[in-house]
Amino acid sequence: MNPTWQNFLRSAQAGFPSPTGISFPARPAEHQRIFALAHLGVLTVSGKDAATLLQGQITCNIKEVTDEQSSLGAVCNPKGRAIATFLLIKQADVFHLVLPIGLLETVKKRLGMFILRSIVTITDNTNAYCLLGITAPPAPSPGAWLATTRQTFISVHWGARALILAPPDAAIAFWSEQVKQGFQPENPANWQLLDIESGIPWLNAETSEEFVPQMLNLDKLGGISFTKGCYTGQEIIARTHYLGKSKRGMLLAEASIPAPEPNTNVLDGRDETVGQVLAAQTDGQSCKLLIVIQLAENNQYQLKLADGTPLHIIPTTEYGQR
């Protein structure tokens, strides 16, 4: 985290219980909330051949990513398993990948393997930028999912929220202005909860290389192109698409607390393992989970965690819109 940004947040009563954790004093819940996000990092790919390199390594189509339209995507291994998912933001000829900070170095090394003689620079810019989240954005939100606007900062339409990428001075100015307007600083764990409820499939070290992107509903979120041509893992991903829908998919579920760890087994009524927990976050007296399981044709499920905790499936019709 940028030291100037961290010091500013500390002056705003933020605590830092861990390298990626931020806490604010407890306050009554408000609709207008603002978040400082330290669990995500920024990997910047620049240079004359940056777009070509990325086009051969990621699931989304780099040609459809513009200064006005960002995209979700994944970097996959040759077996088509997602190493990491990310938000891809274009800024002129530079591309920013926003992704979980625990996988940033893994992705940097993976992309670096394919530079060869290309004119490309891959930089960990996590300390050069600040990431913020905001609910009920104060300015009119663009209508399209992941539509992108820029002022002194970059704002990505995140459903009913906005994700902000800003240099420290712009982040401090934006935060200060929103707090004056009544926005309440809140713990980033609650932003992660909203991401889970929105079906955003962030991976971590435990879930990396476990799932084909369709199992994460990345196709429904616009993060997979089936027409762009070859990229690492494309053959498996395309075969899954053209031979019919994936037999495994991601569902939103609810359970009693405590929240299970990623990759915890999910069992059916016969105590057989049918999937894993992708992510979980507490919500008051319960927790919300994203689980990747074998899909039932009748959409009827009797599921539980390995310790016997029952899981209740929450029906969803839209992704990324909360």
PDB file of C-alpha atoms in Angstrom:
ATOM      1  CA  MET A   1       0.000   0.000   0.000  1.00  0.00           C
ATOM      2  CA  ASN A   2       1.224   3.475  -0.835  1.00  0.00           C
ATOM      3  CA  PRO A   3       2.660   5.040   2.379  1.00  0.00           C
ATOM      4  CA  THR A   4       1.028   8.447   1.748  1.00  0.00           C
ATOM      5  CA  TRP A   5      -2.355   6.757   1.290  1.00  0.00           C
ATOM      6  CA  GLN A   6      -1.839   4.590   4.356  1.00  0.00           C
ATOM      7  CA  ASN A   7      -0.945   7.572   6.514  1.00  0.00           C
ATOM      8  CA  PHE A   8      -4.018   9.419   5.284  1.00  0.00           C
ATOM      9  CA  LEU A   9      -6.253   6.469   6.147  1.00  0.00           C
ATOM     10  CA  ARG A  10      -4.645   6.211   9.558  1.00  0.00           C
ATOM     11  CA  SER A  11      -5.548   9.872  10.133  1.00  0.00           C
ATOM     12  CA  ALA A  12      -9.121   8.912   9.175  1.00  0.00           C
ATOM     13  CA  GLN A  13      -9.156   6.384  12.066  1.00  0.00           C
ATOM     14  CA  ALA A  14      -8.232   3.334  10.011  1.00  0.00           C
ATOM     15  CA  GLY A  15      -6.445   0.440  11.657  1.00  0.00           C
ATOM     16  CA  PHE A  16      -4.271  -2.111   9.872  1.00  0.00           C
ATOM     17  CA  PRO A  17      -4.626  -5.507  11.582  1.00  0.00           C
ATOM     18  CA  SER A  18      -2.779  -7.294   8.743  1.00  0.00           C
ATOM     19  CA  PRO A  19      -0.852  -6.401   5.559  1.00  0.00           C
ATOM     20  CA  THR A  20      -4.065  -6.573   3.513  1.00  0.00           C
ATOM     21  CA  GLY A  21      -6.548  -5.779   6.272  1.00  0.00           C
ATOM     22  CA  ILE A  22      -8.094  -2.397   7.051  1.00  0.00           C
ATOM     23  CA  SER A  23     -10.567  -1.653   9.830  1.00  0.00           C
ATOM     24  CA  PHE A  24     -12.614   1.404  10.762  1.00  0.00           C
ATOM     25  CA  PRO A  25     -14.527   2.100  13.992  1.00  0.00           C
ATOM     26  CA  ALA A  26     -17.940   0.422  14.032  1.00  0.00           C
ATOM     27  CA  ARG A  27     -20.781   2.699  12.975  1.00  0.00           C
ATOM     28  CA  PRO A  28     -24.452   2.184  12.053  1.00  0.00           C
ATOM     29  CA  ALA A  29     -24.770   0.792   8.526  1.00  0.00           C
ATOM     30  CA  GLU A  30     -25.309   3.382   5.808  1.00  0.00           C
ATOM     31  CA  HIS A  31     -26.369   3.073   2.174  1.00  0.00           C
ATOM     32  CA  GLN A  32     -23.568   5.402   1.091  1.00  0.00           C
ATOM     33  CA  ARG A  33     -20.328   3.631   1.890  1.00  0.00           C
ATOM     34  CA  ILE A  34     -16.705   4.035   0.821  1.00  0.00           C
ATOM     35  CA  PHE A  35     -13.980   1.400   1.071  1.00  0.00           C
ATOM     36  CA  ALA A  36     -10.177   1.334   0.926  1.00  0.00           C
ATOM     37  CA  LEU A  37      -9.206  -1.957  -0.717  1.00  0.00           C
ATOM     38  CA  ALA A  38      -5.864  -3.467   0.249  1.00  0.00           C
ATOM     39  CA  HIS A  39      -6.627  -7.092  -0.703  1.00  0.00           C
ATOM     40  CA  LEU A  40      -6.358  -6.213  -4.407  1.00  0.00           C
ATOM     41  CA  GLY A  41      -3.195  -5.206  -6.243  1.00  0.00           C
ATOM     42  CA  VAL A  42      -2.344  -3.547  -9.565  1.00  0.00           C
ATOM     43  CA  LEU A  43      -0.166  -5.235 -12.191  1.00  0.00           C
ATOM     44  CA  THR A  44       0.663  -2.939 -15.114  1.00  0.00           C
ATOM     45  CA  VAL A  45       1.595  -4.258 -18.567  1.00  0.00           C
ATOM     46  CA  SER A  46       3.092  -1.643 -20.869  1.00  0.00           C
ATOM     47  CA  GLY A  47       5.204  -1.357 -23.993  1.00  0.00           C
ATOM     48  CA  LYS A  48       4.699  -1.585 -27.767  1.00  0.00           C
ATOM     49  CA  ASP A  49       3.833  -5.293 -27.648  1.00  0.00           C
ATOM     50  CA  ALA A  50       1.722  -5.259 -24.459  1.00  0.00           C
ATOM     51  CA  ALA A  51      -1.594  -5.864 -26.230  1.00  0.00           C
ATOM     52  CA  THR A  52      -0.147  -8.712 -28.315  1.00  0.00           C
ATOM     53  CA  LEU A  53       1.321 -10.419 -25.261  1.00  0.00           C
ATOM     54  CA  LEU A  54      -1.935 -10.198 -23.323  1.00  0.00           C
ATOM     55  CA  GLN A  55      -4.049 -11.349 -26.268  1.00  0.00           C
ATOM     56  CA  GLY A  56      -2.121 -14.629 -26.315  1.00  0.00           C
ATOM     57  CA  GLN A  57      -2.442 -15.235 -22.562  1.00  0.00           C
ATOM     58  CA  ILE A  58      -5.842 -14.096 -21.278  1.00  0.00           C
ATOM     59  CA  THR A  59      -9.433 -15.234 -21.805  1.00  0.00           C
ATOM     60  CA  CYS A  60     -10.986 -11.880 -22.742  1.00  0.00           C
ATOM     61  CA  ASN A  61     -10.486 -10.129 -26.077  1.00  0.00           C
ATOM     62  CA  ILE A  62      -7.940  -7.340 -25.710  1.00  0.00           C
ATOM     63  CA  LYS A  63      -9.399  -5.652 -28.815  1.00  0.00           C
ATOM     64  CA  GLU A  64     -12.698  -5.117 -26.994  1.00  0.00           C
ATOM     65  CA  VAL A  65     -11.055  -3.402 -24.016  1.00  0.00           C
ATOM     66  CA  THR A  66     -10.948   0.370 -24.454  1.00  0.00           C
ATOM     67  CA  ASP A  67     -10.438   3.462 -22.345  1.00  0.00           C
ATOM     68  CA  GLU A  68     -14.241   3.457 -21.941  1.00  0.00           C
ATOM     69  CA  GLN A  69     -14.816  -0.278 -21.408  1.00  0.00           C
ATOM     70  CA  SER A  70     -12.972  -2.579 -19.026  1.00  0.00           C
ATOM     71  CA  SER A  71     -13.336  -6.368 -18.798  1.00  0.00           C
ATOM     72  CA  LEU A  72     -13.015  -9.254 -16.405  1.00  0.00           C
ATOM     73  CA  GLY A  73     -10.736 -12.063 -17.524  1.00  0.00           C
ATOM     74  CA  ALA A  74      -8.464 -14.890 -16.431  1.00  0.00           C
ATOM     75  CA  VAL A  75      -4.924 -16.097 -16.945  1.00  0.00           C
ATOM     76  CA  CYS A  76      -4.978 -19.880 -17.403  1.00  0.00           C
ATOM     77  CA  ASN A  77      -2.525 -22.765 -17.469  1.00  0.00           C
ATOM     78  CA  PRO A  78      -2.258 -25.085 -20.523  1.00  0.00           C
ATOM     79  CA  LYS A  79      -4.975 -27.320 -19.029  1.00  0.00           C
ATOM     80  CA  GLY A  80      -7.435 -24.425 -19.148  1.00  0.00           C
ATOM     81  CA  ARG A  81      -7.508 -23.944 -15.378  1.00  0.00           C
ATOM     82  CA  ALA A  82      -7.662 -20.345 -14.144  1.00  0.00           C
ATOM     83  CA  ILE A  83      -4.491 -19.255 -12.379  1.00  0.00           C
ATOM     84  CA  ALA A  84      -6.099 -15.936 -11.454  1.00  0.00           C
ATOM     85  CA  THR A  85      -9.048 -13.784 -12.409  1.00  0.00           C
ATOM     86  CA  PHE A  86      -8.657 -10.034 -12.859  1.00  0.00           C
ATOM     87  CA  LEU A  87     -10.245  -6.774 -13.918  1.00  0.00           C
ATOM     88  CA  LEU A  88      -8.489  -5.396 -17.010  1.00  0.00           C
ATOM     89  CA  ILE A  89      -8.402  -1.595 -17.391  1.00  0.00           C
ATOM     90  CA  LYS A  90      -6.923   0.152 -20.431  1.00  0.00           C
ATOM     91  CA  GLN A  91      -5.268   3.547 -20.047  1.00  0.00           C
ATOM     92  CA  ALA A  92      -4.021   4.735 -23.444  1.00  0.00           C
ATOM     93  CA  ASP A  93      -1.418   2.082 -24.423  1.00  0.00           C
ATOM     94  CA  VAL A  94      -1.073   0.726 -20.891  1.00  0.00           C
ATOM     95  CA  PHE A  95      -3.079  -2.112 -19.327  1.00  0.00           C
ATOM     96  CA  HIS A  96      -3.765  -2.445 -15.587  1.00  0.00           C
ATOM     97  CA  LEU A  97      -4.737  -5.840 -14.160  1.00  0.00           C
ATOM     98  CA  VAL A  98      -6.525  -5.487 -10.823  1.00  0.00           C
ATOM     99  CA  LEU A  99      -6.348  -8.839  -9.034  1.00  0.00           C
ATOM    100  CA  PRO A 100      -5.984 -10.396  -5.571  1.00  0.00           C
ATOM    101  CA  ILE A 101      -2.655  -9.316  -4.189  1.00  0.00           C
ATOM    102  CA  GLY A 102      -1.757 -12.863  -3.138  1.00  0.00           C
ATOM    103  CA  LEU A 103      -1.657 -13.961  -6.790  1.00  0.00           C
ATOM    104  CA  LEU A 104      -0.047 -10.859  -8.267  1.00  0.00           C
ATOM    105  CA  GLU A 105       3.517 -12.174  -8.235  1.00  0.00           C
ATOM    106  CA  THR A 106       2.359 -15.516  -9.681  1.00  0.00           C
ATOM    107  CA  VAL A 107       0.673 -13.762 -12.610  1.00  0.00           C
ATOM    108  CA  LYS A 108       3.646 -11.445 -13.102  1.00  0.00           C
ATOM    109  CA  LYS A 109       5.991 -14.415 -13.410  1.00  0.00           C
ATOM    110  CA  ARG A 110       3.557 -16.283 -15.654  1.00  0.00           C
ATOM    111  CA  LEU A 111       3.189 -13.415 -18.115  1.00  0.00           C
ATOM    112  CA  GLY A 112       6.930 -12.759 -17.950  1.00  0.00           C
ATOM    113  CA  MET A 113       7.596 -16.235 -19.336  1.00  0.00           C
ATOM    114  CA  PHE A 114       6.142 -15.155 -22.678  1.00  0.00           C
ATOM    115  CA  ILE A 115       7.870 -11.802 -23.159  1.00  0.00           C
ATOM    116  CA  LEU A 116      10.856 -13.314 -25.040  1.00  0.00           C
ATOM    117  CA  ARG A 117      11.941 -10.548 -27.460  1.00  0.00           C
ATOM    118  CA  SER A 118       8.747  -8.541 -27.131  1.00  0.00           C
ATOM    119  CA  ILE A 119       8.884  -4.926 -26.028  1.00  0.00           C
ATOM    120  CA  VAL A 120       6.871  -5.330 -22.829  1.00  0.00           C
ATOM    121  CA  THR A 121       7.343  -4.242 -19.233  1.00  0.00           C
ATOM    122  CA  ILE A 122       5.380  -5.850 -16.400  1.00  0.00           C
ATOM    123  CA  THR A 123       5.323  -3.809 -13.189  1.00  0.00           C
ATOM    124  CA  ASP A 124       3.796  -4.316  -9.761  1.00  0.00           C
ATOM    125  CA  ASN A 125       2.174  -0.898  -9.321  1.00  0.00           C
ATOM    126  CA  THR A 126       0.264  -1.701  -6.150  1.00  0.00           C
ATOM    127  CA  ASN A 127       2.139   1.024  -4.263  1.00  0.00           C
ATOM    128  CA  ALA A 128       1.728   3.549  -7.075  1.00  0.00           C
ATOM    129  CA  TYR A 129      -2.081   3.421  -7.113  1.00  0.00           C
ATOM    130  CA  CYS A 130      -4.882   3.327  -4.567  1.00  0.00           C
ATOM    131  CA  LEU A 131      -7.943   1.140  -4.972  1.00  0.00           C
ATOM    132  CA  LEU A 132     -11.270   2.323  -3.570  1.00  0.00           C
ATOM    133  CA  GLY A 133     -14.802   1.036  -3.687  1.00  0.00           C
ATOM    134  CA  ILE A 134     -17.965   3.073  -3.354  1.00  0.00           C
ATOM    135  CA  THR A 135     -21.631   2.191  -3.121  1.00  0.00           C
ATOM    136  CA  ALA A 136     -24.311   4.472  -4.583  1.00  0.00           C
ATOM    137  CA  PRO A 137     -21.762   6.485  -6.589  1.00  0.00           C
ATOM    138  CA  PRO A 138     -22.425  10.239  -6.255  1.00  0.00           C
ATOM    139  CA  ALA A 139     -22.200  10.885 -10.007  1.00  0.00           C
ATOM    140  CA  PRO A 140     -24.584   9.252 -12.500  1.00  0.00           C
ATOM    141  CA  SER A 141     -23.230   5.780 -13.253  1.00  0.00           C
ATOM    142  CA  PRO A 142     -22.720   4.703 -16.851  1.00  0.00           C
ATOM    143  CA  GLY A 143     -25.226   2.054 -17.825  1.00  0.00           C
ATOM    144  CA  ALA A 144     -22.973  -0.711 -19.128  1.00  0.00           C
ATOM    145  CA  TRP A 145     -21.350  -3.306 -16.874  1.00  0.00           C
ATOM    146  CA  LEU A 146     -17.663  -2.345 -16.473  1.00  0.00           C
ATOM    147  CA  ALA A 147     -18.083   0.904 -18.400  1.00  0.00           C
ATOM    148  CA  THR A 148     -15.133   3.110 -17.505  1.00  0.00           C
ATOM    149  CA  THR A 149     -14.793   6.850 -16.984  1.00  0.00           C
ATOM    150  CA  ARG A 150     -11.791   8.927 -16.024  1.00  0.00           C
ATOM    151  CA  GLN A 151     -11.207  12.230 -14.310  1.00  0.00           C
ATOM    152  CA  THR A 152      -8.164  12.557 -12.042  1.00  0.00           C
ATOM    153  CA  PHE A 153      -8.870   8.878 -11.369  1.00  0.00           C
ATOM    154  CA  ILE A 154     -10.334   5.879 -13.222  1.00  0.00           C
ATOM    155  CA  SER A 155     -13.839   4.737 -12.245  1.00  0.00           C
ATOM    156  CA  VAL A 156     -15.209   1.350 -13.340  1.00  0.00           C
ATOM    157  CA  HIS A 157     -18.974   0.719 -13.221  1.00  0.00           C
ATOM    158  CA  TRP A 158     -19.248  -2.232 -10.816  1.00  0.00           C
ATOM    159  CA  GLY A 159     -22.968  -2.946 -10.966  1.00  0.00           C
ATOM    160  CA  ALA A 160     -24.603  -0.670  -8.394  1.00  0.00           C
ATOM    161  CA  ARG A 161     -21.115   0.235  -7.154  1.00  0.00           C
ATOM    162  CA  ALA A 162     -17.943   1.773  -8.570  1.00  0.00           C
ATOM    163  CA  LEU A 163     -14.348   0.597  -8.337  1.00  0.00           C
ATOM    164  CA  ILE A 164     -11.815   3.444  -8.318  1.00  0.00           C
ATOM    165  CA  LEU A 165      -8.171   3.324  -9.434  1.00  0.00           C
ATOM    166  CA  ALA A 166      -6.359   6.514  -8.466  1.00  0.00           C
ATOM    167  CA  PRO A 167      -2.916   7.928  -7.711  1.00  0.00           C
ATOM    168  CA  PRO A 168      -2.560   8.829  -4.011  1.00  0.00           C
ATOM    169  CA  ASP A 169      -3.292  12.564  -4.269  1.00  0.00           C
ATOM    170  CA  ALA A 170      -6.450  11.948  -6.308  1.00  0.00           C
ATOM    171  CA  ALA A 171      -7.525   9.134  -3.963  1.00  0.00           C
ATOM    172  CA  ILE A 172      -7.163  11.377  -0.913  1.00  0.00           C
ATOM    173  CA  ALA A 173      -9.099  14.194  -2.577  1.00  0.00           C
ATOM    174  CA  PHE A 174     -11.864  11.836  -3.711  1.00  0.00           C
ATOM    175  CA  TRP A 175     -12.156  10.160  -0.283  1.00  0.00           C
ATOM    176  CA  SER A 176     -12.254  13.500   1.537  1.00  0.00           C
ATOM    177  CA  GLU A 177     -14.963  14.861  -0.733  1.00  0.00           C
ATOM    178  CA  GLN A 178     -17.157  11.767  -0.446  1.00  0.00           C
ATOM    179  CA  VAL A 179     -16.888  11.748   3.354  1.00  0.00           C
ATOM    180  CA  LYS A 180     -17.977  15.397   3.355  1.00  0.00           C
ATOM    181  CA  GLN A 181     -20.978  14.311   1.273  1.00  0.00           C
ATOM    182  CA  GLY A 182     -21.953  11.748   3.911  1.00  0.00           C
ATOM    183  CA  PHE A 183     -20.251   8.577   2.681  1.00  0.00           C
ATOM    184  CA  GLN A 184     -19.241   6.326   5.547  1.00  0.00           C
ATOM    185  CA  PRO A 185     -15.838   4.573   5.635  1.00  0.00           C
ATOM    186  CA  GLU A 186     -16.357   0.856   6.045  1.00  0.00           C
ATOM    187  CA  ASN A 187     -14.238  -2.266   6.395  1.00  0.00           C
ATOM    188  CA  PRO A 188     -13.175  -3.848   3.081  1.00  0.00           C
ATOM    189  CA  ALA A 189     -14.500  -7.210   4.278  1.00  0.00           C
ATOM    190  CA  ASN A 190     -17.962  -5.821   3.548  1.00  0.00           C
ATOM    191  CA  TRP A 191     -16.889  -4.959  -0.014  1.00  0.00           C
ATOM    192  CA  GLN A 192     -15.710  -8.562  -0.380  1.00  0.00           C
ATOM    193  CA  LEU A 193     -19.126  -9.674   0.835  1.00  0.00           C
ATOM    194  CA  LEU A 194     -20.775  -7.569  -1.869  1.00  0.00           C
ATOM    195  CA  ASP A 195     -18.443  -9.120  -4.449  1.00  0.00           C
ATOM    196  CA  ILE A 196     -19.535 -12.581  -3.316  1.00  0.00           C
ATOM    197  CA  GLU A 197     -23.200 -11.606  -3.524  1.00  0.00           C
ATOM    198  CA  SER A 198     -22.522 -10.253  -7.029  1.00  0.00           C
ATOM    199  CA  GLY A 199     -20.863 -13.492  -8.137  1.00  0.00           C
ATOM    200  CA  ILE A 200     -17.383 -12.019  -8.718  1.00  0.00           C
ATOM    201  CA  PRO A 201     -15.068 -15.081  -8.816  1.00  0.00           C
ATOM    202  CA  TRP A 202     -11.864 -13.868  -7.200  1.00  0.00           C
ATOM    203  CA  LEU A 203      -9.296 -16.640  -6.679  1.00  0.00           C
ATOM    204  CA  ASN A 204      -6.569 -17.072  -4.085  1.00  0.00           C
ATOM    205  CA  ALA A 205      -3.612 -19.404  -3.553  1.00  0.00           C
ATOM    206  CA  GLU A 206      -5.900 -22.251  -2.437  1.00  0.00           C
ATOM    207  CA  THR A 207      -8.260 -22.032  -5.428  1.00  0.00           C
ATOM    208  CA  SER A 208      -5.753 -21.078  -8.142  1.00  0.00           C
ATOM    209  CA  GLU A 209      -5.572 -23.631 -10.995  1.00  0.00           C
ATOM    210  CA  GLU A 210      -8.601 -25.545  -9.698  1.00  0.00           C
ATOM    211  CA  PHE A 211     -11.329 -24.416 -12.114  1.00  0.00           C
ATOM    212  CA  VAL A 212     -11.982 -23.905 -15.808  1.00  0.00           C
ATOM    213  CA  PRO A 213     -13.252 -20.300 -16.240  1.00  0.00           C
ATOM    214  CA  GLN A 214     -16.803 -21.416 -17.163  1.00  0.00           C
ATOM    215  CA  MET A 215     -17.036 -23.106 -13.751  1.00  0.00           C
ATOM    216  CA  LEU A 216     -16.577 -19.596 -12.321  1.00  0.00           C
ATOM    217  CA  ASN A 217     -19.343 -18.132 -14.521  1.00  0.00           C
ATOM    218  CA  LEU A 218     -16.708 -15.946 -16.149  1.00  0.00           C
ATOM    219  CA  ASP A 219     -18.484 -16.358 -19.486  1.00  0.00           C
ATOM    220  CA  LYS A 220     -21.660 -14.888 -17.992  1.00  0.00           C
ATOM    221  CA  LEU A 221     -19.633 -11.932 -16.745  1.00  0.00           C
ATOM    222  CA  GLY A 222     -18.226 -11.234 -20.213  1.00  0.00           C
ATOM    223  CA  GLY A 223     -14.736 -12.432 -19.300  1.00  0.00           C
ATOM    224  CA  ILE A 224     -14.270 -15.084 -22.021  1.00  0.00           C
ATOM    225  CA  SER A 225     -14.054 -14.558 -25.780  1.00  0.00           C
ATOM    226  CA  PHE A 226     -14.792 -17.627 -27.913  1.00  0.00           C
ATOM    227  CA  THR A 227     -13.860 -15.894 -31.178  1.00  0.00           C
ATOM    228  CA  LYS A 228     -10.539 -14.133 -30.460  1.00  0.00           C
ATOM    229  CA  GLY A 229      -8.258 -17.021 -31.420  1.00  0.00           C
ATOM    230  CA  CYS A 230      -5.584 -18.921 -29.557  1.00  0.00           C
ATOM    231  CA  TYR A 231      -4.351 -18.256 -26.047  1.00  0.00           C
ATOM    232  CA  THR A 232      -2.948 -20.480 -23.335  1.00  0.00           C
ATOM    233  CA  GLY A 233      -5.665 -22.911 -22.208  1.00  0.00           C
ATOM    234  CA  GLN A 234      -8.001 -21.920 -25.066  1.00  0.00           C
ATOM    235  CA  GLU A 235      -8.421 -25.444 -26.450  1.00  0.00           C
ATOM    236  CA  ILE A 236      -9.898 -26.822 -23.208  1.00  0.00           C
ATOM    237  CA  ILE A 237     -12.026 -23.732 -22.598  1.00  0.00           C
ATOM    238  CA  ALA A 238     -13.412 -23.762 -26.157  1.00  0.00           C
ATOM    239  CA  ARG A 239     -14.121 -27.494 -26.010  1.00  0.00           C
ATOM    240  CA  THR A 240     -16.115 -26.997 -22.813  1.00  0.00           C
ATOM    241  CA  HIS A 241     -18.102 -24.252 -24.543  1.00  0.00           C
ATOM    242  CA  TYR A 242     -18.829 -25.957 -27.857  1.00  0.00           C
ATOM    243  CA  LEU A 243     -19.627 -29.381 -26.420  1.00  0.00           C
ATOM    244  CA  GLY A 244     -22.282 -27.881 -24.153  1.00  0.00           C
ATOM    245  CA  LYS A 245     -22.391 -26.113 -20.821  1.00  0.00           C
ATOM    246  CA  SER A 246     -19.950 -27.037 -18.095  1.00  0.00           C
ATOM    247  CA  LYS A 247     -21.115 -29.799 -15.762  1.00  0.00           C
ATOM    248  CA  ARG A 248     -19.835 -27.706 -12.856  1.00  0.00           C
ATOM    249  CA  GLY A 249     -20.799 -24.152 -12.080  1.00  0.00           C
ATOM    250  CA  MET A 250     -20.672 -21.476  -9.411  1.00  0.00           C
ATOM    251  CA  LEU A 251     -23.630 -20.825  -7.127  1.00  0.00           C
ATOM    252  CA  LEU A 252     -24.299 -18.380  -4.308  1.00  0.00           C
ATOM    253  CA  ALA A 253     -25.096 -20.026  -0.991  1.00  0.00           C
ATOM    254  CA  GLU A 254     -25.705 -19.148   2.641  1.00  0.00           C
ATOM    255  CA  ALA A 255     -24.630 -20.970   5.787  1.00  0.00           C
ATOM    256  CA  SER A 256     -24.243 -20.375   9.492  1.00  0.00           C
ATOM    257  CA  ILE A 257     -20.994 -18.889  10.755  1.00  0.00           C
ATOM    258  CA  PRO A 258     -18.046 -19.268  10.963  1.00  0.00           C
ATOM    259  CA  ALA A 259     -17.166 -18.862   7.295  1.00  0.00           C
ATOM    260  CA  PRO A 260     -15.366 -21.892   5.818  1.00  0.00           C
ATOM    261  CA  GLU A 261     -11.939 -21.657   4.219  1.00  0.00           C
ATOM    262  CA  PRO A 262     -11.555 -21.635   0.418  1.00  0.00           C
ATOM    263  CA  ASN A 263     -11.430 -25.139  -1.085  1.00  0.00           C
ATOM    264  CA  THR A 264     -13.486 -26.627   1.758  1.00  0.00           C
ATOM    265  CA  ASN A 265     -15.371 -29.621   0.368  1.00  0.00           C
ATOM    266  CA  VAL A 266     -19.092 -29.385  -0.372  1.00  0.00           C
ATOM    267  CA  LEU A 267     -21.052 -32.628   0.097  1.00  0.00           C
ATOM    268  CA  ASP A 268     -24.429 -33.797  -1.158  1.00  0.00           C
ATOM    269  CA  GLY A 269     -27.138 -35.688   0.726  1.00  0.00           C
ATOM    270  CA  ARG A 270     -25.242 -38.954   0.285  1.00  0.00           C
ATOM    271  CA  ASP A 271     -22.086 -37.466   1.833  1.00  0.00           C
ATOM    272  CA  GLU A 272     -20.307 -37.491  -1.524  1.00  0.00           C
ATOM    273  CA  THR A 273     -18.047 -34.578  -2.441  1.00  0.00           C
ATOM    274  CA  VAL A 274     -19.665 -32.562  -5.242  1.00  0.00           C
ATOM    275  CA  GLY A 275     -17.643 -29.355  -5.145  1.00  0.00           C
ATOM    276  CA  GLN A 276     -15.616 -26.803  -3.211  1.00  0.00           C
ATOM    277  CA  VAL A 277     -16.009 -23.422  -1.566  1.00  0.00           C
ATOM    278  CA  LEU A 278     -14.534 -20.658  -3.725  1.00  0.00           C
ATOM    279  CA  ALA A 279     -14.927 -17.787  -1.242  1.00  0.00           C
ATOM    280  CA  ALA A 280     -16.899 -16.968   1.905  1.00  0.00           C
ATOM    281  CA  GLN A 281     -17.555 -13.892   4.006  1.00  0.00           C
ATOM    282  CA  THR A 282     -19.628 -13.366   7.144  1.00  0.00           C
ATOM    283  CA  ASP A 283     -22.861 -11.376   7.002  1.00  0.00           C
ATOM    284  CA  GLY A 284     -24.142 -10.706  10.505  1.00  0.00           C
ATOM    285  CA  GLN A 285     -25.252 -14.021  11.967  1.00  0.00           C
ATOM    286  CA  SER A 286     -24.588 -16.014   8.786  1.00  0.00           C
ATOM    287  CA  CYS A 287     -22.141 -16.124   5.920  1.00  0.00           C
ATOM    288  CA  LYS A 288     -22.433 -15.932   2.167  1.00  0.00           C
ATOM    289  CA  LEU A 289     -20.452 -18.309  -0.016  1.00  0.00           C
ATOM    290  CA  LEU A 290     -19.594 -18.863  -3.633  1.00  0.00           C
ATOM    291  CA  ILE A 291     -19.386 -22.592  -4.270  1.00  0.00           C
ATOM    292  CA  VAL A 292     -18.347 -24.483  -7.397  1.00  0.00           C
ATOM    293  CA  ILE A 293     -20.292 -27.731  -7.620  1.00  0.00           C
ATOM    294  CA  GLN A 294     -21.686 -30.340  -9.991  1.00  0.00           C
ATOM    295  CA  LEU A 295     -24.843 -28.786 -11.393  1.00  0.00           C
ATOM    296  CA  ALA A 296     -28.177 -30.612 -11.029  1.00  0.00           C
ATOM    297  CA  GLU A 297     -30.486 -30.665 -14.051  1.00  0.00           C
ATOM    298  CA  ASN A 298     -33.506 -29.936 -11.857  1.00  0.00           C
ATOM    299  CA  ASN A 299     -31.684 -27.189  -9.905  1.00  0.00           C
ATOM    300  CA  GLN A 300     -32.553 -28.970  -6.667  1.00  0.00           C
ATOM    301  CA  TYR A 301     -29.761 -29.303  -4.140  1.00  0.00           C
ATOM    302  CA  GLN A 302     -29.250 -30.834  -0.722  1.00  0.00           C
ATOM    303  CA  LEU A 303     -25.814 -29.630   0.255  1.00  0.00           C
ATOM    304  CA  LYS A 304     -23.644 -29.265   3.315  1.00  0.00           C
ATOM    305  CA  LEU A 305     -20.070 -28.516   4.267  1.00  0.00           C
ATOM    306  CA  ALA A 306     -17.656 -31.237   5.311  1.00  0.00           C
ATOM    307  CA  ASP A 307     -18.421 -30.506   8.982  1.00  0.00           C
ATOM    308  CA  GLY A 308     -22.145 -31.038   8.386  1.00  0.00           C
ATOM    309  CA  THR A 309     -23.174 -27.353   8.206  1.00  0.00           C
ATOM    310  CA  PRO A 310     -26.178 -27.114   5.835  1.00  0.00           C
ATOM    311  CA  LEU A 311     -25.936 -24.904   2.750  1.00  0.00           C
ATOM    312  CA  HIS A 312     -28.891 -22.975   1.348  1.00  0.00           C
ATOM    313  CA  ILE A 313     -28.683 -22.003  -2.331  1.00  0.00           C
ATOM    314  CA  ILE A 314     -29.648 -18.385  -3.074  1.00  0.00           C
ATOM    315  CA  PRO A 315     -31.190 -18.019  -6.564  1.00  0.00           C
ATOM    316  CA  THR A 316     -29.525 -15.377  -8.768  1.00  0.00           C
ATOM    317  CA  THR A 317     -30.512 -14.169 -12.227  1.00  0.00           C
ATOM    318  CA  GLU A 318     -27.856 -11.512 -12.805  1.00  0.00           C
ATOM    319  CA  TYR A 319     -24.145 -11.418 -12.192  1.00  0.00           C
ATOM    320  CA  GLY A 320     -22.035  -8.464 -11.198  1.00  0.00           C
ATOM    321  CA  GLN A 321     -25.016  -6.196 -10.588  1.00  0.00           C
ATOM    322  CA  ARG A 322     -25.073  -5.716  -6.808  1.00  0.00           C
TER     323      ARG A 322
END
